[in-house]
Amino acid sequence: MTHLCPAIHSKEAFSDVKNRSALKGAQGHFFPHQGVSIANKLNRKMLVSAASLALSMVTFPAFATNWWTQTPSVSIGSTVLNVRNFGAMGNGSTDDTKAIQAAINALPSSGGTIDVPDGTYMINALDGISLRSHTRLSLASGAALKAIGNNARRYWVVKVWNANNVEIVGGGIIGDRYSHYGNNGGEWGYGINISSSDNVYVHDITVQDCWGDGLLIGALGSGKGMVEATNVTLNRVTSKNNRRQGMSITPSNRVYVVNSTFTGTNGTAPQSGIDIEPRAQGWASQIRLENTNLSGNDGNGLELHHNVDALTLYKVTAENNKGFGVYSGGPKNVSITDSTLSQNYLFGVDLAVDTTYVTLADNTINYNGDAWYYAHGKSIFSKSTTPRDIEIAPTATNITQSNNIISPK
C-alpha cells in the first residue's frame, strides 16, 4: 500500500508525489483526499509568521455551552433478555443474527436491556442488528459481534436508525476486512451506524477491522426529508484498524466524543481518524471532541469539510498521522485549544479553502512536516527555517492564534 508521505521542503521531494485526487464517498459526493496537491499548497502565502492576528473588529459567534455530558441520561425499559435464551450460540461459527434480533424484537414497546454473554457472535452484516428505542445492547467484556465475510460495498453490524434513547456498551464489534471477498471495491462497511436517531450513548466498546468506517453518525434522507442524528455521546470508545475512517460524521447536531481513540485507519482513502463530511446532505453542528486521540492514521487525524459549524477540539491529540494533524476544508466556527498536534507527515494544522472563524490557542503544534525528514534521513526534531506546523490559505479568514508552541527555528 502506498502511504501519503510527501516532503514539504524541496522540489526534489515532489518528483514521486502525485496530486491528490477526488474520491467519491458514501452519499455520492466527492471527498478531496487531503485537500489539494502539495505543490499547489506550497505556493500559498504562509501566514504562520503572524503568530497572533488581532481581530478586534470581529465578533465571533458564541458557541452553545453545557449541552454535553460524559454520562447522558438514557431512558431504557426495565425488561432484561439474554440472547442465549433465543438461540444465540456465540461460538464463532454459527450465524447468530436472527437470534439476537429475535431477542430485541421480543422486548415490549417500553424497551429494555439485551444481554450478550462472553463469546463471538457471527453477524450477517448485510442485515445487521437493528436496535429499537429505549433499548440497551449490553455486551459482556468478552463478547464480540463479528461480521461474516461478504462481498458487499456497504454493510453494518449494528444500526440505530430512526430510534431514540439507545445505549450500546461493552465488548467489541469486529468487521470483515480480513474475510471480505470479491473485487467490487466499496468502502462503506460500518461497525456501528447511527442515523436519524436521538439521544444515543455509546461507551466502553471497541470497534475494529471494518471494511469501511468503524462508526458513522449521520442522517437518512435528503432535502426536506433529511433527518439528522442528534444528541449522540461517545465515551471511552476505541476505533482501530478500520479501512476507510475511524469514524465519519455527516448531518448531525450535538455530537460529543470524549475519552476515545481513533487510530490505525488504513486501506482506502481518506483513511482519517475522524472525518466530518456532511456536504450537501445537510449540516454537522455543535460537535465537541475532548480528550480524544486521533493518531497513527494513514490519512489525517481529523478531516473537516463544508457545512460544519461550531466544532470544538479540547485536549485532542493528533500525532504520527501520514496526512495532516487537522485538515480544515471549509468549516466555520472552529475552536482548537489545549491540544497536541505533532509529528504528523504534513502540517499540524492546515486551514484551507474558505475556512472561517477559527481559534488556535494554547496548543502544542510542533515537529510536523515529517515526510521530508524521513525521506532525507534526518531527525524530525531538527530545526527548520521553513514553516512546518500551521498553514493558512489566503482564502481562510478570521483566524486567531495565541500561545501556541510551534517548532523552534
XYZ file of C-alpha atoms in Angstrom:
409
model
C 0.000 0.000 0.000
C 1.328 3.442 -0.868
C 1.218 5.878 2.002
C 0.741 9.585 1.595
C 4.070 10.872 2.825
C 5.219 13.751 0.627
C 8.033 16.029 1.624
C 7.397 19.691 2.164
C 10.747 21.384 1.858
C 12.289 20.946 -1.582
C 11.269 20.380 -5.194
C 13.273 17.175 -5.397
C 10.966 15.620 -2.831
C 7.917 16.202 -5.029
C 9.117 14.203 -8.006
C 7.330 10.997 -6.998
C 4.282 12.568 -5.392
C 1.059 12.664 -7.393
C -1.575 15.319 -6.940
C -4.308 14.206 -4.609
C -7.423 13.046 -6.427
C -11.107 13.456 -5.677
C -12.593 10.383 -4.113
C -16.263 9.500 -4.327
C -17.841 8.816 -0.965
C -20.792 7.119 0.637
C -23.511 9.530 -0.419
C -22.179 10.054 -3.914
C -20.256 13.225 -3.052
C -16.631 13.759 -3.900
C -14.218 13.866 -0.990
C -10.892 15.514 -1.848
C -8.153 13.373 -0.388
C -6.172 15.712 1.865
C -7.386 18.828 0.060
C -5.092 19.999 -2.751
C -1.787 18.977 -4.199
C 1.324 19.603 -2.151
C 2.915 21.526 -4.992
C -0.003 23.961 -5.148
C -0.138 24.269 -1.383
C 3.479 25.370 -1.189
C 2.667 28.324 -3.417
C 0.278 29.683 -0.835
C 1.259 32.683 1.160
C 2.284 31.447 4.573
C 0.747 33.417 7.375
C 2.386 31.457 10.142
C 4.780 34.290 10.910
C 1.849 36.294 12.182
C 1.713 34.396 15.439
C -1.266 36.360 16.703
C -3.768 38.058 14.424
C -5.565 40.964 16.056
C -9.202 40.816 15.043
C -10.592 43.494 17.288
C -13.339 44.347 14.820
C -14.553 40.765 14.529
C -17.232 39.341 16.793
C -17.088 35.561 16.930
C -20.400 33.731 17.068
C -20.967 32.254 20.504
C -20.718 28.513 20.912
C -23.567 26.724 22.615
C -22.436 25.797 26.107
C -23.049 22.987 28.556
C -25.096 20.782 26.252
C -22.661 17.873 26.650
C -22.170 15.371 29.459
C -19.995 12.264 29.663
C -22.833 10.220 31.147
C -26.086 11.298 29.486
C -29.423 10.168 30.819
C -30.939 7.486 28.591
C -34.475 6.170 29.109
C -34.184 2.352 28.960
C -37.024 -0.077 29.656
C -36.872 -2.420 32.665
C -37.095 -5.761 30.815
C -33.842 -7.767 30.567
C -33.392 -10.527 27.986
C -30.408 -12.798 27.326
C -29.615 -13.623 23.697
C -28.676 -17.198 24.664
C -32.320 -17.794 25.539
C -33.219 -17.013 21.934
C -30.762 -19.456 20.420
C -27.615 -17.335 20.042
C -24.541 -19.558 20.323
C -21.560 -17.203 20.434
C -19.276 -19.982 19.180
C -17.582 -18.002 16.410
C -19.136 -20.036 13.589
C -22.948 -20.048 13.902
C -24.856 -17.163 12.317
C -26.409 -15.519 15.386
C -28.048 -12.595 13.579
C -31.628 -13.832 13.739
C -31.348 -15.000 17.336
C -30.080 -11.646 18.586
C -32.664 -9.765 16.527
C -35.364 -12.033 17.927
C -34.344 -11.047 21.453
C -34.545 -7.358 20.537
C -37.914 -7.817 18.873
C -39.228 -9.649 21.944
C -38.819 -6.569 24.116
C -42.038 -4.736 24.969
C -42.714 -1.323 23.446
C -41.113 0.215 26.550
C -37.786 -1.363 25.543
C -35.226 -2.955 27.826
C -31.737 -4.443 28.008
C -30.330 -7.140 25.721
C -27.546 -9.043 27.472
C -24.850 -10.642 25.309
C -22.611 -13.010 27.322
C -18.963 -13.749 26.502
C -18.414 -15.300 23.090
C -18.014 -14.414 19.414
C -21.364 -13.907 17.734
C -21.269 -14.047 13.948
C -23.462 -11.426 12.286
C -24.759 -11.252 8.732
C -23.890 -7.577 8.292
C -25.995 -7.326 5.133
C -28.941 -7.408 7.535
C -27.196 -6.284 10.697
C -28.613 -5.954 14.192
C -31.303 -3.237 14.366
C -31.809 -1.560 17.732
C -35.094 -0.085 18.869
C -35.946 2.911 21.026
C -35.418 2.649 24.786
C -33.070 -0.296 24.317
C -29.638 -1.072 25.734
C -27.321 -3.511 23.930
C -25.034 -4.721 26.713
C -22.038 -6.792 25.636
C -20.011 -8.643 28.259
C -16.329 -7.719 28.329
C -15.508 -10.938 26.466
C -18.306 -10.628 23.905
C -17.881 -9.590 20.280
C -20.242 -9.185 17.354
C -18.260 -10.169 14.255
C -19.276 -9.619 10.650
C -19.494 -12.714 8.484
C -17.324 -12.197 5.410
C -19.202 -10.764 2.436
C -18.506 -9.061 -0.891
C -20.853 -6.106 -0.405
C -19.862 -2.494 -0.907
C -21.968 -1.463 2.104
C -22.954 -3.132 5.377
C -23.481 -2.505 9.066
C -23.012 -4.822 12.037
C -25.201 -2.722 14.365
C -27.536 0.020 13.227
C -29.544 2.589 15.149
C -31.984 4.100 12.663
C -34.972 6.293 13.482
C -34.751 5.449 17.176
C -34.342 7.356 20.424
C -32.866 6.592 23.837
C -30.437 3.861 22.825
C -27.334 2.671 24.682
C -24.550 0.429 23.336
C -21.994 -0.651 25.904
C -19.168 -3.121 26.406
C -17.336 -5.777 24.436
C -16.415 -5.297 20.821
C -17.581 -5.127 17.231
C -15.384 -6.624 14.514
C -15.753 -6.039 10.791
C -14.795 -8.313 7.910
C -11.716 -6.618 6.454
C -9.805 -9.900 6.713
C -12.611 -12.066 5.332
C -14.117 -9.685 2.773
C -14.081 -11.175 -0.706
C -14.746 -10.179 -4.307
C -13.393 -7.348 -6.417
C -16.301 -4.929 -6.289
C -14.497 -2.402 -4.078
C -16.714 -0.405 -1.770
C -15.756 1.362 1.394
C -18.942 1.618 3.433
C -18.930 -1.338 5.757
C -19.765 0.060 9.199
C -19.350 -1.368 12.657
C -21.973 0.955 14.168
C -24.271 3.119 12.041
C -26.280 5.759 13.939
C -28.605 7.631 11.613
C -31.640 9.869 12.161
C -31.702 8.952 15.858
C -31.757 10.962 19.077
C -30.146 10.508 22.492
C -27.733 7.679 21.707
C -24.988 6.753 24.171
C -22.104 4.506 23.049
C -19.423 3.741 25.602
C -16.722 1.349 26.755
C -16.582 -0.533 23.463
C -14.020 -1.358 20.771
C -14.862 -1.245 17.063
C -12.244 -2.613 14.689
C -11.378 -4.195 11.324
C -14.327 -2.763 9.415
C -14.337 -2.708 5.609
C -15.289 0.976 5.753
C -15.770 3.099 8.878
C -15.712 1.947 12.446
C -18.646 4.250 13.208
C -20.965 6.533 11.269
C -23.122 9.249 12.818
C -25.431 10.981 10.391
C -28.722 11.296 8.582
C -31.146 9.375 6.436
C -32.865 11.006 3.509
C -32.153 14.187 1.608
C -33.625 17.637 1.125
C -36.679 18.368 3.261
C -36.933 14.665 4.099
C -33.469 14.537 5.681
C -33.457 13.698 9.409
C -30.150 14.228 11.220
C -28.775 12.397 14.240
C -28.984 14.439 17.442
C -27.536 14.208 20.946
C -25.038 11.409 20.374
C -22.359 10.746 23.011
C -19.293 8.518 22.606
C -17.294 7.902 25.781
C -14.320 5.547 26.040
C -14.786 4.251 22.514
C -11.826 2.668 20.733
C -11.955 2.552 16.944
C -8.919 0.946 15.322
C -7.618 -0.657 12.145
C -10.668 0.231 10.105
C -10.248 0.538 6.367
C -11.730 3.933 5.424
C -12.237 6.023 8.596
C -12.192 5.541 12.309
C -15.474 7.459 12.265
C -17.438 9.619 9.837
C -19.845 12.322 10.964
C -22.413 13.530 8.436
C -25.528 15.687 9.166
C -25.967 15.765 12.925
C -26.350 18.120 15.860
C -24.772 17.837 19.298
C -22.220 15.069 18.984
C -19.873 14.659 21.945
C -16.792 12.440 21.663
C -14.738 12.112 24.847
C -12.003 9.861 26.245
C -11.886 7.964 22.951
C -9.329 6.844 20.353
C -9.486 6.628 16.555
C -6.229 5.116 15.396
C -4.595 2.967 12.740
C -7.040 3.692 9.905
C -5.600 2.245 6.690
C -6.688 0.707 3.428
C -8.679 3.147 1.287
C -8.746 6.944 1.275
C -9.320 9.213 3.093
C -8.060 6.957 5.958
C -8.641 9.584 8.662
C -9.181 9.129 12.365
C -12.395 11.167 12.149
C -13.871 12.719 9.002
C -16.671 15.272 9.412
C -18.206 15.366 5.947
C -21.900 16.381 5.822
C -21.502 18.025 2.414
C -24.689 18.851 0.523
C -26.847 16.467 2.556
C -27.093 18.915 5.471
C -25.105 20.407 8.358
C -22.992 18.943 11.126
C -23.167 21.381 14.005
C -22.270 21.589 17.683
C -19.615 18.878 17.759
C -17.173 18.556 20.629
C -14.070 16.330 20.667
C -12.460 16.172 24.084
C -9.533 14.199 25.490
C -9.528 12.125 22.320
C -6.640 10.549 20.387
C -6.545 10.743 16.570
C -3.115 9.269 15.869
C -1.326 6.787 13.637
C -3.765 7.014 10.728
C -2.676 6.733 7.096
C -4.632 9.903 6.293
C -5.380 12.902 8.518
C -6.038 12.799 12.216
C -9.161 14.936 11.702
C -10.611 15.941 8.350
C -13.239 18.697 8.016
C -15.351 19.831 5.086
C -18.053 22.359 4.229
C -21.311 22.605 6.182
C -19.577 22.062 9.514
C -20.398 24.684 12.150
C -19.463 25.088 15.819
C -16.738 22.488 16.311
C -14.587 22.333 19.437
C -11.369 20.381 19.909
C -10.229 20.404 23.524
C -7.278 18.342 24.717
C -7.175 16.390 21.465
C -4.025 14.541 20.373
C -3.204 14.038 16.694
C 0.268 12.577 16.195
C 2.088 10.442 13.640
C -0.628 10.675 11.012
C 0.548 10.340 7.412
C -1.543 13.345 6.423
C -2.256 16.482 8.469
C -2.980 16.528 12.158
C -6.095 18.549 11.297
C -7.167 19.339 7.727
C -9.870 22.006 7.503
C -11.548 22.383 4.124
C -14.343 24.885 4.664
C -15.944 24.682 8.135
C -16.782 27.717 10.255
C -16.601 28.481 13.961
C -13.838 26.080 14.968
C -12.010 26.186 18.294
C -8.826 24.165 18.852
C -7.392 24.609 22.343
C -5.068 22.784 24.747
C -4.380 20.152 22.085
C -1.255 18.412 20.804
C -0.831 18.202 17.021
C 2.687 16.962 16.490
C 4.926 14.699 14.412
C 2.482 14.409 11.530
C 3.790 13.846 7.996
C 2.247 17.103 6.730
C 1.357 20.281 8.650
C -0.064 20.012 12.133
C -2.974 22.245 11.097
C -3.975 23.127 7.541
C -6.689 25.779 7.257
C -7.660 25.588 3.617
C -10.329 26.721 1.161
C -12.815 29.135 2.794
C -12.431 28.021 6.397
C -13.520 30.899 8.631
C -13.637 31.887 12.293
C -11.002 29.639 13.794
C -9.307 29.985 17.165
C -5.977 28.242 17.787
C -4.946 28.796 21.388
C -2.665 27.165 23.953
C -1.797 24.227 21.718
C 1.418 22.337 21.113
C 1.746 22.221 17.321
C 5.317 21.251 16.585
C 7.699 18.939 14.731
C 5.303 18.355 11.867
C 6.094 18.049 8.152
C 7.967 14.858 8.929
C 7.755 13.302 5.467
C 10.686 15.375 4.221
C 12.814 14.484 7.231
C 12.130 10.769 6.847
C 12.855 10.954 3.119
C 16.227 12.610 3.761
C 17.301 10.570 6.765
C 17.108 13.498 9.165
C 15.730 13.746 12.664
C 12.209 15.094 12.734
C 13.302 17.227 15.678
C 15.769 19.165 13.556
C 15.334 22.925 13.396
C 13.987 24.380 10.173
C 13.596 27.854 8.732
C 10.620 26.656 6.683
C 7.119 26.661 8.206
C 6.030 23.132 9.030
C 3.306 23.372 11.677
C 0.479 25.756 10.723
C -0.625 26.568 7.200
C -3.335 29.114 6.432
C -4.648 29.585 2.911
C -5.224 33.164 1.693
C -8.909 32.252 1.338
C -9.218 31.262 5.010
C -10.454 34.208 7.063
C -10.830 35.378 10.649
C -8.113 33.181 12.124
C -6.893 33.923 15.657
C -3.721 32.401 17.096
C -2.352 32.762 20.610
C 0.075 30.980 22.932
C 0.768 28.073 20.621
C 4.055 26.210 20.871
C 5.491 25.622 17.393
C 8.768 24.136 16.141
C 11.884 26.087 17.044
C 13.817 27.719 14.219
